[in-house]
PDB file of C-alpha atoms in Angstrom:
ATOM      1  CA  UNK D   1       5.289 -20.536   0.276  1.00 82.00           C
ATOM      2  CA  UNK D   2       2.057 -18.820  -0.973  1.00 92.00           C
ATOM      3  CA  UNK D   3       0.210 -17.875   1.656  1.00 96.00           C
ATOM      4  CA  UNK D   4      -2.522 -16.125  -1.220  1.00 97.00           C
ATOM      5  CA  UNK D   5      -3.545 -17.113  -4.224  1.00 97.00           C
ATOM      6  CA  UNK D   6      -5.739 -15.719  -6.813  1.00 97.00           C
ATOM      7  CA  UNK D   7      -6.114 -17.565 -10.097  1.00 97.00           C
ATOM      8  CA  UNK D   8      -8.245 -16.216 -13.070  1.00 97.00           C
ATOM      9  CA  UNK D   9     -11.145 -14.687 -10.433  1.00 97.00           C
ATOM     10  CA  UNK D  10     -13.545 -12.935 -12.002  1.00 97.00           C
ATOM     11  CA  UNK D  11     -16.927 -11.012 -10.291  1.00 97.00           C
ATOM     12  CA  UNK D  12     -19.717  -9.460 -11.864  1.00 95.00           C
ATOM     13  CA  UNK D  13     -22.653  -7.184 -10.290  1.00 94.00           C
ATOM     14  CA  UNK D  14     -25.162  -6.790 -12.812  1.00 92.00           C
ATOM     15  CA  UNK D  15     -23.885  -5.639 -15.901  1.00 90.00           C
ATOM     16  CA  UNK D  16     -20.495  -4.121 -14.727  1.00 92.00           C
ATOM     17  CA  UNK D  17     -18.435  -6.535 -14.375  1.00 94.00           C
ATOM     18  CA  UNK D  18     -15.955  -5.570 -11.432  1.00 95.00           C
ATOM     19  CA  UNK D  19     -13.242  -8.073 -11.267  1.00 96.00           C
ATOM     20  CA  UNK D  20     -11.993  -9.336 -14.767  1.00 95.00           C
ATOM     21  CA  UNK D  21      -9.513 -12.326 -14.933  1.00 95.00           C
ATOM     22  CA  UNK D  22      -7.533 -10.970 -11.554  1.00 96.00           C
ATOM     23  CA  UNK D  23      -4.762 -13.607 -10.774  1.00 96.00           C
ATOM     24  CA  UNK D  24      -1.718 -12.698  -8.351  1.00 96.00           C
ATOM     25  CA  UNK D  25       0.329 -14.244  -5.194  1.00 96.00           C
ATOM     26  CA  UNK D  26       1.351 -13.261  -1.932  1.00 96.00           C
ATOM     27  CA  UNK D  27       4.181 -14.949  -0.380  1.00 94.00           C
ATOM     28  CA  UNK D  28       4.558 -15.455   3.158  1.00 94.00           C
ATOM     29  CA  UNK D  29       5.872 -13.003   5.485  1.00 93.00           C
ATOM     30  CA  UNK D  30       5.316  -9.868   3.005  1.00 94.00           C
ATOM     31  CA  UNK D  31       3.584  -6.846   3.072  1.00 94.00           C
ATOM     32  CA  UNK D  32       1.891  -7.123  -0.552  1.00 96.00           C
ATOM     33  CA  UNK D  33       0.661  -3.881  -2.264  1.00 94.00           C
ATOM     34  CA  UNK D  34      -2.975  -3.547  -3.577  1.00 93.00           C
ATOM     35  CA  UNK D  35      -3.393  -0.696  -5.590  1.00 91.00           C
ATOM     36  CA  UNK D  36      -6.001   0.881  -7.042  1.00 88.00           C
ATOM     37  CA  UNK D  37      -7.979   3.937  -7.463  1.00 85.00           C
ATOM     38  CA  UNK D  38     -11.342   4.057  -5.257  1.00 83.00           C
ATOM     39  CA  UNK D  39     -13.617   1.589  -7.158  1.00 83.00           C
ATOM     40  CA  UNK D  40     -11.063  -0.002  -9.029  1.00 86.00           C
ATOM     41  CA  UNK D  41     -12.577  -3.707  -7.116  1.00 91.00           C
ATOM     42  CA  UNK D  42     -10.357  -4.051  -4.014  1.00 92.00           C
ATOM     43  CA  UNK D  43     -12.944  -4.171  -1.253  1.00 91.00           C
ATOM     44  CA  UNK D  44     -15.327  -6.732  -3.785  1.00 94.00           C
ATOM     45  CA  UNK D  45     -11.858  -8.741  -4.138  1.00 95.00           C
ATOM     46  CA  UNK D  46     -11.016  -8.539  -0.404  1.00 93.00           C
ATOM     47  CA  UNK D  47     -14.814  -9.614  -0.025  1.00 94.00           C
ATOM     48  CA  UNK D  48     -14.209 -13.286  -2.248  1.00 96.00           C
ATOM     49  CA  UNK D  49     -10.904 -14.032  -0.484  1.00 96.00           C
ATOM     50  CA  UNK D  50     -12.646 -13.710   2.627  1.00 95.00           C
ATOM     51  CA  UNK D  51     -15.357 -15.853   1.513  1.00 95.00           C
ATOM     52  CA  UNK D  52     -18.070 -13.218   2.140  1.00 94.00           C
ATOM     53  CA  UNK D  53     -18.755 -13.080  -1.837  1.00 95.00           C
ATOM     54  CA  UNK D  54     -19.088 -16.238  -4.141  1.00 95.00           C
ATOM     55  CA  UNK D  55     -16.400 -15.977  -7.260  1.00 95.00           C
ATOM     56  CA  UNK D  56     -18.292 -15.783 -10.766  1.00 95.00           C
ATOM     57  CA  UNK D  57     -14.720 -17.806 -11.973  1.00 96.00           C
ATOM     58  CA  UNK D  58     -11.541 -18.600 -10.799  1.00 96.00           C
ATOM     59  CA  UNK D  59     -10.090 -20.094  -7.907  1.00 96.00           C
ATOM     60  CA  UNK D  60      -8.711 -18.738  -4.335  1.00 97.00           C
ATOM     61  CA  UNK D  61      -6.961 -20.290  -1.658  1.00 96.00           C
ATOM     62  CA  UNK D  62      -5.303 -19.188   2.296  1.00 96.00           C
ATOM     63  CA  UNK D  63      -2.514 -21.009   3.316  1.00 95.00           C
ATOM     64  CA  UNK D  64      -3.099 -23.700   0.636  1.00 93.00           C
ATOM     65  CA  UNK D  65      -6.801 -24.130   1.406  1.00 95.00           C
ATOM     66  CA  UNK D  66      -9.593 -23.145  -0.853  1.00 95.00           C
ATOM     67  CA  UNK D  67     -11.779 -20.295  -0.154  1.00 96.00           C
ATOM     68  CA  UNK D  68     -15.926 -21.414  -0.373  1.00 93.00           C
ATOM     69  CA  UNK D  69     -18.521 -18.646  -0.338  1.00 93.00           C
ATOM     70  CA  UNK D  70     -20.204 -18.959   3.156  1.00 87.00           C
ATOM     71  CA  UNK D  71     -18.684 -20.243   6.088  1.00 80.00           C
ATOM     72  CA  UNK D  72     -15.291 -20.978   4.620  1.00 86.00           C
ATOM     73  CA  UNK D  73     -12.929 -22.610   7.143  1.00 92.00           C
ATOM     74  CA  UNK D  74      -9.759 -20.494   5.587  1.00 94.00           C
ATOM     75  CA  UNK D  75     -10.874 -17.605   7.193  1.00 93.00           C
ATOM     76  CA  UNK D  76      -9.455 -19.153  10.945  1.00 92.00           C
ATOM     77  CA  UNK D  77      -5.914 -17.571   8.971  1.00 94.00           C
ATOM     78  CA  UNK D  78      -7.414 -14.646   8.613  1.00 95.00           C
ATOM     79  CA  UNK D  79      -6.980 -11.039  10.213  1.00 93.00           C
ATOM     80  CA  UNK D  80      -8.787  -8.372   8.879  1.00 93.00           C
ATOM     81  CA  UNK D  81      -8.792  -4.800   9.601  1.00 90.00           C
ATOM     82  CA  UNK D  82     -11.302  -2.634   7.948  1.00 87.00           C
ATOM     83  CA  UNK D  83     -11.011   0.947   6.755  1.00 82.00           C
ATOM     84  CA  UNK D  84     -13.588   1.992   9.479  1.00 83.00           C
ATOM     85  CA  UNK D  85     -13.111  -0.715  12.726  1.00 86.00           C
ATOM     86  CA  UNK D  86     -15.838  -0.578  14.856  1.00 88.00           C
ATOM     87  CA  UNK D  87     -15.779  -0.709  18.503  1.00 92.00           C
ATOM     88  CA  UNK D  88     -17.815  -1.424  21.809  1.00 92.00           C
ATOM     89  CA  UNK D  89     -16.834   2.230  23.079  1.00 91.00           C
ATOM     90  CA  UNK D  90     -17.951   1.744  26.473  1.00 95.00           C
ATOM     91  CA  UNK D  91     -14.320  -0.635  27.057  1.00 94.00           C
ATOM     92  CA  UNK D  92     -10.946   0.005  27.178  1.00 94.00           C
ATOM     93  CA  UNK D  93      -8.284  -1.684  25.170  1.00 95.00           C
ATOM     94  CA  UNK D  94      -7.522  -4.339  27.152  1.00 94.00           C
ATOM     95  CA  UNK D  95     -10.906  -5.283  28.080  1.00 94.00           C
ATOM     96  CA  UNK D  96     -11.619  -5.387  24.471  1.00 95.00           C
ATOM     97  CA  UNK D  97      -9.131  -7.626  23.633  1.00 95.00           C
ATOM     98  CA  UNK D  98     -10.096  -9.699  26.771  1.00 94.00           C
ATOM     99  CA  UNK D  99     -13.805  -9.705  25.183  1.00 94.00           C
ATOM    100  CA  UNK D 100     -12.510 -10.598  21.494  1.00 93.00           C
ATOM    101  CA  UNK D 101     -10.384 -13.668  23.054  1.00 93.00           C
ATOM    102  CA  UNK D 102     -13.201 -15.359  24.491  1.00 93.00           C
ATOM    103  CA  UNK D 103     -15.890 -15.252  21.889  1.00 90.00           C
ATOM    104  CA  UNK D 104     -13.244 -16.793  19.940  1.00 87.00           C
ATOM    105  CA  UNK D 105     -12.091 -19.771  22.934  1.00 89.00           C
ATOM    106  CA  UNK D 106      -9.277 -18.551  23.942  1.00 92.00           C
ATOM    107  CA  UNK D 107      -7.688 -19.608  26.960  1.00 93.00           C
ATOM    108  CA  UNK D 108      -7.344 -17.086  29.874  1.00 92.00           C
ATOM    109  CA  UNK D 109      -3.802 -17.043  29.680  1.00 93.00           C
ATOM    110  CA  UNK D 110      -3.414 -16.742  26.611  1.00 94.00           C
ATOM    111  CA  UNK D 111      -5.822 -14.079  26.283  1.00 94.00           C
ATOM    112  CA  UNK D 112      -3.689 -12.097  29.022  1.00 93.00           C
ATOM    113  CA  UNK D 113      -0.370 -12.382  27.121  1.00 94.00           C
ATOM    114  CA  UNK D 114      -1.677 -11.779  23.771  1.00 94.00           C
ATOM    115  CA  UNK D 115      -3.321  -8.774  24.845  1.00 94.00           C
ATOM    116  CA  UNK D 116      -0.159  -7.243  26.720  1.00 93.00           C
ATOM    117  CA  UNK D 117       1.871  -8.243  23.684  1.00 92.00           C
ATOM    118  CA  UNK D 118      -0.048  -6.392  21.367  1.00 93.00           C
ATOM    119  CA  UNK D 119      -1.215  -3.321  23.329  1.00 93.00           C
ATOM    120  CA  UNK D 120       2.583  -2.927  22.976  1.00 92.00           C
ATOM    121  CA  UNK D 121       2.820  -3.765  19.443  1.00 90.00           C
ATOM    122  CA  UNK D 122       0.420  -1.173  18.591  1.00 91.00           C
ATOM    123  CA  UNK D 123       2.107   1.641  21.566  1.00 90.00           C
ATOM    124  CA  UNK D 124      -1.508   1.446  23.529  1.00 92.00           C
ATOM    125  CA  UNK D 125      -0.116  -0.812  26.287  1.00 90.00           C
ATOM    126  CA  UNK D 126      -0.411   2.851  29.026  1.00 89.00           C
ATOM    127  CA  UNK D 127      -4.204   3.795  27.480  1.00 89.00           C
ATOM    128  CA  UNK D 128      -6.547   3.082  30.350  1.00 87.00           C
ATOM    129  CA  UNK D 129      -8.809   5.509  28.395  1.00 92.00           C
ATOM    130  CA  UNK D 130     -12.370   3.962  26.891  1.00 94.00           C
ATOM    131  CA  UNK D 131     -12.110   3.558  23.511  1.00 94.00           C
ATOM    132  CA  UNK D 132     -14.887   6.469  22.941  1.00 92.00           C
ATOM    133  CA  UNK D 133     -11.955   8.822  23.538  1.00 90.00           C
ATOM    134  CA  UNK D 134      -9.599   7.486  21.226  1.00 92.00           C
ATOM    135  CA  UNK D 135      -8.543   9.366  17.938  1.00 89.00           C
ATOM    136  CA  UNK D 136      -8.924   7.777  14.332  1.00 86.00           C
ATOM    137  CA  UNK D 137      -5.466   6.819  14.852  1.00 88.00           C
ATOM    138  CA  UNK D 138      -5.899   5.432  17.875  1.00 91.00           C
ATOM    139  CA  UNK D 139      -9.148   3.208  16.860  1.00 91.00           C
ATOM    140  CA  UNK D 140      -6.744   1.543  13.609  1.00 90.00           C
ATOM    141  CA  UNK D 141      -4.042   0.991  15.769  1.00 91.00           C
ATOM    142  CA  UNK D 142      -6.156  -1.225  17.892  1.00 93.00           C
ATOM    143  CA  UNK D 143      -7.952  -2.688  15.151  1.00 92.00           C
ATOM    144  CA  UNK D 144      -4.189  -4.396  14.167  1.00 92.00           C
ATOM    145  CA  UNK D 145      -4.108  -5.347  17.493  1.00 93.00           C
ATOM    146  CA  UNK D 146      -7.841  -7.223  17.357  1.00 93.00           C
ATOM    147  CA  UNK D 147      -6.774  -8.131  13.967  1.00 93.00           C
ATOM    148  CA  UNK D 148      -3.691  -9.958  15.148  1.00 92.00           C
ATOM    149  CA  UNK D 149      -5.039 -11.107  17.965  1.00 93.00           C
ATOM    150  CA  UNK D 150      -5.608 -15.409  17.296  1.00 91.00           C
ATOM    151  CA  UNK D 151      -2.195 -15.364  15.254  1.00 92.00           C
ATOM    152  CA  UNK D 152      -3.339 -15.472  11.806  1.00 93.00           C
ATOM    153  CA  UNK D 153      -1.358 -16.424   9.074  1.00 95.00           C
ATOM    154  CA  UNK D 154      -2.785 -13.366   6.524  1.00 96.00           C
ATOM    155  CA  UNK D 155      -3.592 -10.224   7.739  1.00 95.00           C
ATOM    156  CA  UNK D 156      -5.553  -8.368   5.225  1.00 95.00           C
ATOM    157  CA  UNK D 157      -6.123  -4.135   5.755  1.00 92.00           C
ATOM    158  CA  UNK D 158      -9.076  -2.536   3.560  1.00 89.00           C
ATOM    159  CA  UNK D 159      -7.413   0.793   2.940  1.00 87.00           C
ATOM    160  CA  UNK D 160      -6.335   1.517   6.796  1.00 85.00           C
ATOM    161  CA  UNK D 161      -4.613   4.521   5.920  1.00 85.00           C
ATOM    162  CA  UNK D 162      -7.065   6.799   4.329  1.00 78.00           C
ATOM    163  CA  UNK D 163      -8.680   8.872   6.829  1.00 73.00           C
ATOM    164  CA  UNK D 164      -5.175   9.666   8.945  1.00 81.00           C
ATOM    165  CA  UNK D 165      -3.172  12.372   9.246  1.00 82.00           C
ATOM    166  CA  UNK D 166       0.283  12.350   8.196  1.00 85.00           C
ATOM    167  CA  UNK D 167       1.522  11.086  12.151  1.00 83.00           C
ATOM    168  CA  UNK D 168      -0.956   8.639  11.935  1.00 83.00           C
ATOM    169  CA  UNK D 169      -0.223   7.127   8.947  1.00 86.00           C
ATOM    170  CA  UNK D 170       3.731   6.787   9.810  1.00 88.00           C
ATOM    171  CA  UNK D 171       2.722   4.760  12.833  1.00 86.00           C
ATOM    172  CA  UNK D 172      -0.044   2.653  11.254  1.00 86.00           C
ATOM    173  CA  UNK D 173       2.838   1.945   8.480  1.00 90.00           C
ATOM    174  CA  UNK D 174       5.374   1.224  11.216  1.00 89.00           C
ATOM    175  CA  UNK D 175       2.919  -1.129  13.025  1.00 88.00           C
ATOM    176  CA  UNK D 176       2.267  -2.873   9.691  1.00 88.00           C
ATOM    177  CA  UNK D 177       6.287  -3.238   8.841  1.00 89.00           C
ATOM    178  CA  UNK D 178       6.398  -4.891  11.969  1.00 88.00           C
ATOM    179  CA  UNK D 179       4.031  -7.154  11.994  1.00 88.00           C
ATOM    180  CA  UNK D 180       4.872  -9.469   8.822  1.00 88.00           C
ATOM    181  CA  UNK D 181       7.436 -10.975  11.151  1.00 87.00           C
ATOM    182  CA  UNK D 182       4.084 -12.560  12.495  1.00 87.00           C
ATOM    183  CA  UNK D 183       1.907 -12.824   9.619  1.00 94.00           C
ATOM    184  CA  UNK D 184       1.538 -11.567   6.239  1.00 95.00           C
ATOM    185  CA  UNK D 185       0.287  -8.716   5.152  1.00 95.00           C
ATOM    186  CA  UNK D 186      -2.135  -7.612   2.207  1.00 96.00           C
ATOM    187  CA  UNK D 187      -2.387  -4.063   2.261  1.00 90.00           C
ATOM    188  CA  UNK D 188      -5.147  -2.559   0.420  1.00 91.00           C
ATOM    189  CA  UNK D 189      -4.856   1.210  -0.527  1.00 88.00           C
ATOM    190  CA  UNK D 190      -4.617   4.149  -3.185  1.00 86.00           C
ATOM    191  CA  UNK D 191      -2.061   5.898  -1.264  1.00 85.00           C
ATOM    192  CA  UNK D 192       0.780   5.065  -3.292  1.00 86.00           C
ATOM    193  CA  UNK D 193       3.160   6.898  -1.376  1.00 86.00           C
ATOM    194  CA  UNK D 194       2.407   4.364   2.305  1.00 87.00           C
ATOM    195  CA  UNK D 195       3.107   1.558  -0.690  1.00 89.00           C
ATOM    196  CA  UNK D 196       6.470   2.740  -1.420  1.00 86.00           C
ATOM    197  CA  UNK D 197       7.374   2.795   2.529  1.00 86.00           C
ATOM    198  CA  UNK D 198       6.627  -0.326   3.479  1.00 90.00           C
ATOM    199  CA  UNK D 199       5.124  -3.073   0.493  1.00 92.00           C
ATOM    200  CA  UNK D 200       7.624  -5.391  -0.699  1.00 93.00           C
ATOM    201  CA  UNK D 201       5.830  -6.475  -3.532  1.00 94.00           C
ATOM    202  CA  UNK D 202       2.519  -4.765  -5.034  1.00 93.00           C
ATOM    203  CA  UNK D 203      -0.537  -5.178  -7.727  1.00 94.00           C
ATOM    204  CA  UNK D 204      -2.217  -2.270  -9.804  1.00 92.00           C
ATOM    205  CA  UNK D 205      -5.594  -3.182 -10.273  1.00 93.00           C
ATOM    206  CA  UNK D 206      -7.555  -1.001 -12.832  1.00 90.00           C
ATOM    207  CA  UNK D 207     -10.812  -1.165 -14.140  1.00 89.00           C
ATOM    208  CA  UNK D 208     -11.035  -4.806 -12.552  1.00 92.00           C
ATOM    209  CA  UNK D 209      -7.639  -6.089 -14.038  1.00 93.00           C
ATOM    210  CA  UNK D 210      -4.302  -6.389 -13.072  1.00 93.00           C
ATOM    211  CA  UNK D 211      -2.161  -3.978 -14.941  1.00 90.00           C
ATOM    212  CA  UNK D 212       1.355  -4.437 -13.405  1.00 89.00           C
ATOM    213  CA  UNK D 213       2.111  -6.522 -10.971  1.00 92.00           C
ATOM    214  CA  UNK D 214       6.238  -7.616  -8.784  1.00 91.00           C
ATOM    215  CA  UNK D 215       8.628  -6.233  -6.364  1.00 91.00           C
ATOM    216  CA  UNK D 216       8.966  -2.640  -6.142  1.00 85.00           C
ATOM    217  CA  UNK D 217      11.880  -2.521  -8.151  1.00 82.00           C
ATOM    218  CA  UNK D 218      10.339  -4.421 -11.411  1.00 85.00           C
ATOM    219  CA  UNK D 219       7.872  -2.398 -11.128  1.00 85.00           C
ATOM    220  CA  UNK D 220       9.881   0.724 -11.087  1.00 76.00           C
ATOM    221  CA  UNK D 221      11.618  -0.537 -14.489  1.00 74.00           C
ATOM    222  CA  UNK D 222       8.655  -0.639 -16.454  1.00 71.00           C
ATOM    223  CA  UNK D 223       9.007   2.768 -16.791  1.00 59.00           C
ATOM    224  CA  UNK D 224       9.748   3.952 -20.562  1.00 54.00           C
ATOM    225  CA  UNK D 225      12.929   6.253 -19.484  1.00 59.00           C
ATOM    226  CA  UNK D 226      14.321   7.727 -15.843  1.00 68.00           C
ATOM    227  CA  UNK D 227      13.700  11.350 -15.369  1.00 80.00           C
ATOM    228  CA  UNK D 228      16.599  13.774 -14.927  1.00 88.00           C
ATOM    229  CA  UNK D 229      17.351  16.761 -12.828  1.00 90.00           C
ATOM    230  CA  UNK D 230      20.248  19.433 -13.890  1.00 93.00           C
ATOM    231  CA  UNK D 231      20.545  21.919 -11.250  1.00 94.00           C
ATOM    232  CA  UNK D 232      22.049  25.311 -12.798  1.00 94.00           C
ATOM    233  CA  UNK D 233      24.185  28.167 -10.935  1.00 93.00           C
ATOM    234  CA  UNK D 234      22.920  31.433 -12.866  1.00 93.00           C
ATOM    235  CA  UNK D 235      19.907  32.156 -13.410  1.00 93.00           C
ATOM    236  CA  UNK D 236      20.833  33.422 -17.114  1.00 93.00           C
ATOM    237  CA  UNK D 237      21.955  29.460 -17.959  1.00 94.00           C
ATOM    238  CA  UNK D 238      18.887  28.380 -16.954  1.00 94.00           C
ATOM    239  CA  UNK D 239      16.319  30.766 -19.294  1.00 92.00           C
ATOM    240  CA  UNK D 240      18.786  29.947 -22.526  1.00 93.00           C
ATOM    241  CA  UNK D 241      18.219  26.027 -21.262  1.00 94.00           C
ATOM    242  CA  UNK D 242      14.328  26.937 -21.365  1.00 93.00           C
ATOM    243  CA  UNK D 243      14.536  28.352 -24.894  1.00 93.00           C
ATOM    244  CA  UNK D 244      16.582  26.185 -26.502  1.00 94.00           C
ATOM    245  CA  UNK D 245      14.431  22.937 -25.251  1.00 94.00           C
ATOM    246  CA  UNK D 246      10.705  24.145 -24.525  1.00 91.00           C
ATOM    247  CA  UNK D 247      10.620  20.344 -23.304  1.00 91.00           C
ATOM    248  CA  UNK D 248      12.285  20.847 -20.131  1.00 92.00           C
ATOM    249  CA  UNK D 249      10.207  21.679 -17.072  1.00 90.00           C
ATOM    250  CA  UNK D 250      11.678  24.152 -14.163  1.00 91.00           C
ATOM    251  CA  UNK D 251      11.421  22.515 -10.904  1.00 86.00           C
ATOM    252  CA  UNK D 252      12.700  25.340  -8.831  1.00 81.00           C
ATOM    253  CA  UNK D 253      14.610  28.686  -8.978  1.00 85.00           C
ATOM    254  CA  UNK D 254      17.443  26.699 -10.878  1.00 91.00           C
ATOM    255  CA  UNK D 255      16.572  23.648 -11.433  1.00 92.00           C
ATOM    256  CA  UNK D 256      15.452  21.924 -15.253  1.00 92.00           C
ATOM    257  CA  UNK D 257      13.770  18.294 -15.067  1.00 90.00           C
ATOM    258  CA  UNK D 258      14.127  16.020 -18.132  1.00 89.00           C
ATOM    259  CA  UNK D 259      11.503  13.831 -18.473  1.00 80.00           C
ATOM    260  CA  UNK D 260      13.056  11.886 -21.252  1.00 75.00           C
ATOM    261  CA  UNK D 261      16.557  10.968 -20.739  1.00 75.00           C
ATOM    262  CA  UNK D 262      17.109  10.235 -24.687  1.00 79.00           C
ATOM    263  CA  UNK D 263      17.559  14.123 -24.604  1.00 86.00           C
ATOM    264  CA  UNK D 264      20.272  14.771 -22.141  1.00 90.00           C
ATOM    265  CA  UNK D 265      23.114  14.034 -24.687  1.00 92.00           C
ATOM    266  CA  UNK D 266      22.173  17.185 -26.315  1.00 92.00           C
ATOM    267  CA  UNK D 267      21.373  18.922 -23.489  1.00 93.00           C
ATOM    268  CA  UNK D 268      24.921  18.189 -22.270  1.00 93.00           C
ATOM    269  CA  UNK D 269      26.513  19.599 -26.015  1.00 94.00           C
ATOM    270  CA  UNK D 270      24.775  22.538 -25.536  1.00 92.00           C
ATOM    271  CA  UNK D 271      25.804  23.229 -21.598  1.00 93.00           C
ATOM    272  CA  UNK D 272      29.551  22.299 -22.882  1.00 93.00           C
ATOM    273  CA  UNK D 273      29.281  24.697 -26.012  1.00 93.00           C
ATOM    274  CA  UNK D 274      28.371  27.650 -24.565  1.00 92.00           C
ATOM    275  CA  UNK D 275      30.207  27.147 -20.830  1.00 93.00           C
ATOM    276  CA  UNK D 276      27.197  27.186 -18.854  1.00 93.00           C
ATOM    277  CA  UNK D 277      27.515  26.542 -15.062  1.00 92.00           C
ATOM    278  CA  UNK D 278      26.220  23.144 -14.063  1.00 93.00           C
ATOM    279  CA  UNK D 279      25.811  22.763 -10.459  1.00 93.00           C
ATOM    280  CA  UNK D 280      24.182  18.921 -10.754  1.00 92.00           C
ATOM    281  CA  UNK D 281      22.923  15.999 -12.798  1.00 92.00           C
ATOM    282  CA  UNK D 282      20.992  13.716 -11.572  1.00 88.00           C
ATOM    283  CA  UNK D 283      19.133  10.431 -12.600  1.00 81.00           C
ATOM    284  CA  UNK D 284      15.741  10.473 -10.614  1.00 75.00           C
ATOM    285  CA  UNK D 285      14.416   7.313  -9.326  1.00 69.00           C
ATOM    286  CA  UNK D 286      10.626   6.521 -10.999  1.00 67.00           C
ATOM    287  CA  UNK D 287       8.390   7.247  -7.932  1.00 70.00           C
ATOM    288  CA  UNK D 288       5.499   4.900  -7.949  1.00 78.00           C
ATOM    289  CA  UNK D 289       2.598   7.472  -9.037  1.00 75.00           C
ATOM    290  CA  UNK D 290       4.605   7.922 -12.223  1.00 72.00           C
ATOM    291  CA  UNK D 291       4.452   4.833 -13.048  1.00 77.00           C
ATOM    292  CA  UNK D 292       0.709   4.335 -12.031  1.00 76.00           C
ATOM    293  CA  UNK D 293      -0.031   7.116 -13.841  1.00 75.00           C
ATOM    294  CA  UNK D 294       2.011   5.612 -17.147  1.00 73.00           C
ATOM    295  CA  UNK D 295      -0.113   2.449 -16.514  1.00 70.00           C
ATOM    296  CA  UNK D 296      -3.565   3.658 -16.667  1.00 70.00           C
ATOM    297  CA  UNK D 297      -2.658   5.781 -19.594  1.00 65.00           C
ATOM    298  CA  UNK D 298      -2.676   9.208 -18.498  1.00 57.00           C
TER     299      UNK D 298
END
């Protein structure tokens, strides 16, 4: 099942228009990609599917229901964790929590189990701290929690990773690899990198349109040709390499990387005519910012 669709949206501010023809899915129980450089329109599209911005065109729906600018009733399966969650600082996690479940009607018990559930979802279940204390990290982690909290079916991040150190980003990733066993997950974010760890399927949005969207490996394939890596043993095979193809680029001490792979049957004549010693060949696997990079043309 879908649990988000976009069909043919389109948004305009003025007259830049941000959002042009954007149409993708999300299935249920995946953590879904959504890439894009800053301003590229993922907050504004985050924004419509939340119903907090009325579509110019185009159609969305949650869980099969459409979305309608206002007070849209699809946002009851919706989670959402911004890039900056806010907090009263004065509580502590689990009277926050507490607080969140009964503005919404939650029932005591409920509330209690939920709460102890996630505190340990999100490794805060010990912190007796106020939240004022907390780290950056700290503050997202329990923003999934809040997110999570009244079971939604979509659980959409505005960039949640940006402002974390490398520690803090593994466990914000972890948390979110987790959780689409509960929900699914739209994960919005620039970071390609946090993309490749944990998105099972992905969208590049640039300049308002989708460029490229599937799984990680489709989108992997699109690329023209796999790089290469030969590895040398003396230094000496590795400078007549350099001369005789200006093309390669040296990746380390001894090591040549072939950008093209149409090359390497050449390459390999010339290595095998004049006895060179090859330590290693090696097909690379396209790492996402190549690819991005190949998409948006430079």
């Amino acid at each position: 099942m879908e649990m988000l669709t976009l069909s043919h949206v389109r948004k305009r501010f003025g007259e830049k228009e941000v959002l042009r023809d954007v149409s993708f899915s999300v299935p249920e129980h995946t953590v879904y990609g959504f890439v894009g450089q800053n301003g590229a329109g993922k907050t504004t599209a985050m924004k419509l599917i939340m119903g907090l911005l009325s579509c110019d065109a185009g159609r969305i729906t949650v869980n099969g229901s459409a979305v309608r600018y206002g007070n849209t009733q699809t946002n009851r399966f919706i989670g959402y964790l911004p890039d900056v969650p806010e907090f009263y600082s004065f509580m502590t996690p689990g009277e926050y929590l507490a607080f969140c479940g009964e503005i919404t009607g939650m029932p005591k018990k409920v509330i209690k189990k939920r709460t102890r559930e996630l505190l340990a979802l999100v490794g805060l279940e010990k912190e007796s701290r106020r939240i004022k204390g907390f780290s950056r990290g700290m503050k997202q982690r329990l923003g999934i929690a809040q997110a999570l909290l009244n079971r939604p079916r979509l659980l959409i991040c505005d960039e949640p990773t940006s402002a974390l150190d490398p520690a803090g980003r593994k466990e914000l990733l972890d948390i979110l690899a987790q959780a689409k066993k509960q929900t699914t997950v739209l994960f919005s974010t620039h970071i390609l990198s946090d993309v490749e760890h944990i998105c099972d399927e992905l969208a590049f949005l640039h300049e308002g349109r989708i460029e490229l969207q599937g799984t990680l490996e489709e989108v992997r394939k699109v690329r023209r040709a796999a790089a290469v890596e030969l590895e040398m043993e003396h230094a000496r095979d590795t400078r007549l390499l350099l001369s005789n193809f200006p093309f390669l680029q040296r990746q380390g001490h001894n090591r040549l990387l072939l950008k093209e792979a149409d090359h390497l049957p050449e390459i390999l004549g010339k290595i095998a005519e004049e006895r060179l010693s090859i330590l290693r060949v090696e097909r690379m696997e396209p790492a996402l910012e190549d690819v991005f990079m190949e998409v948006i043309g430079k």
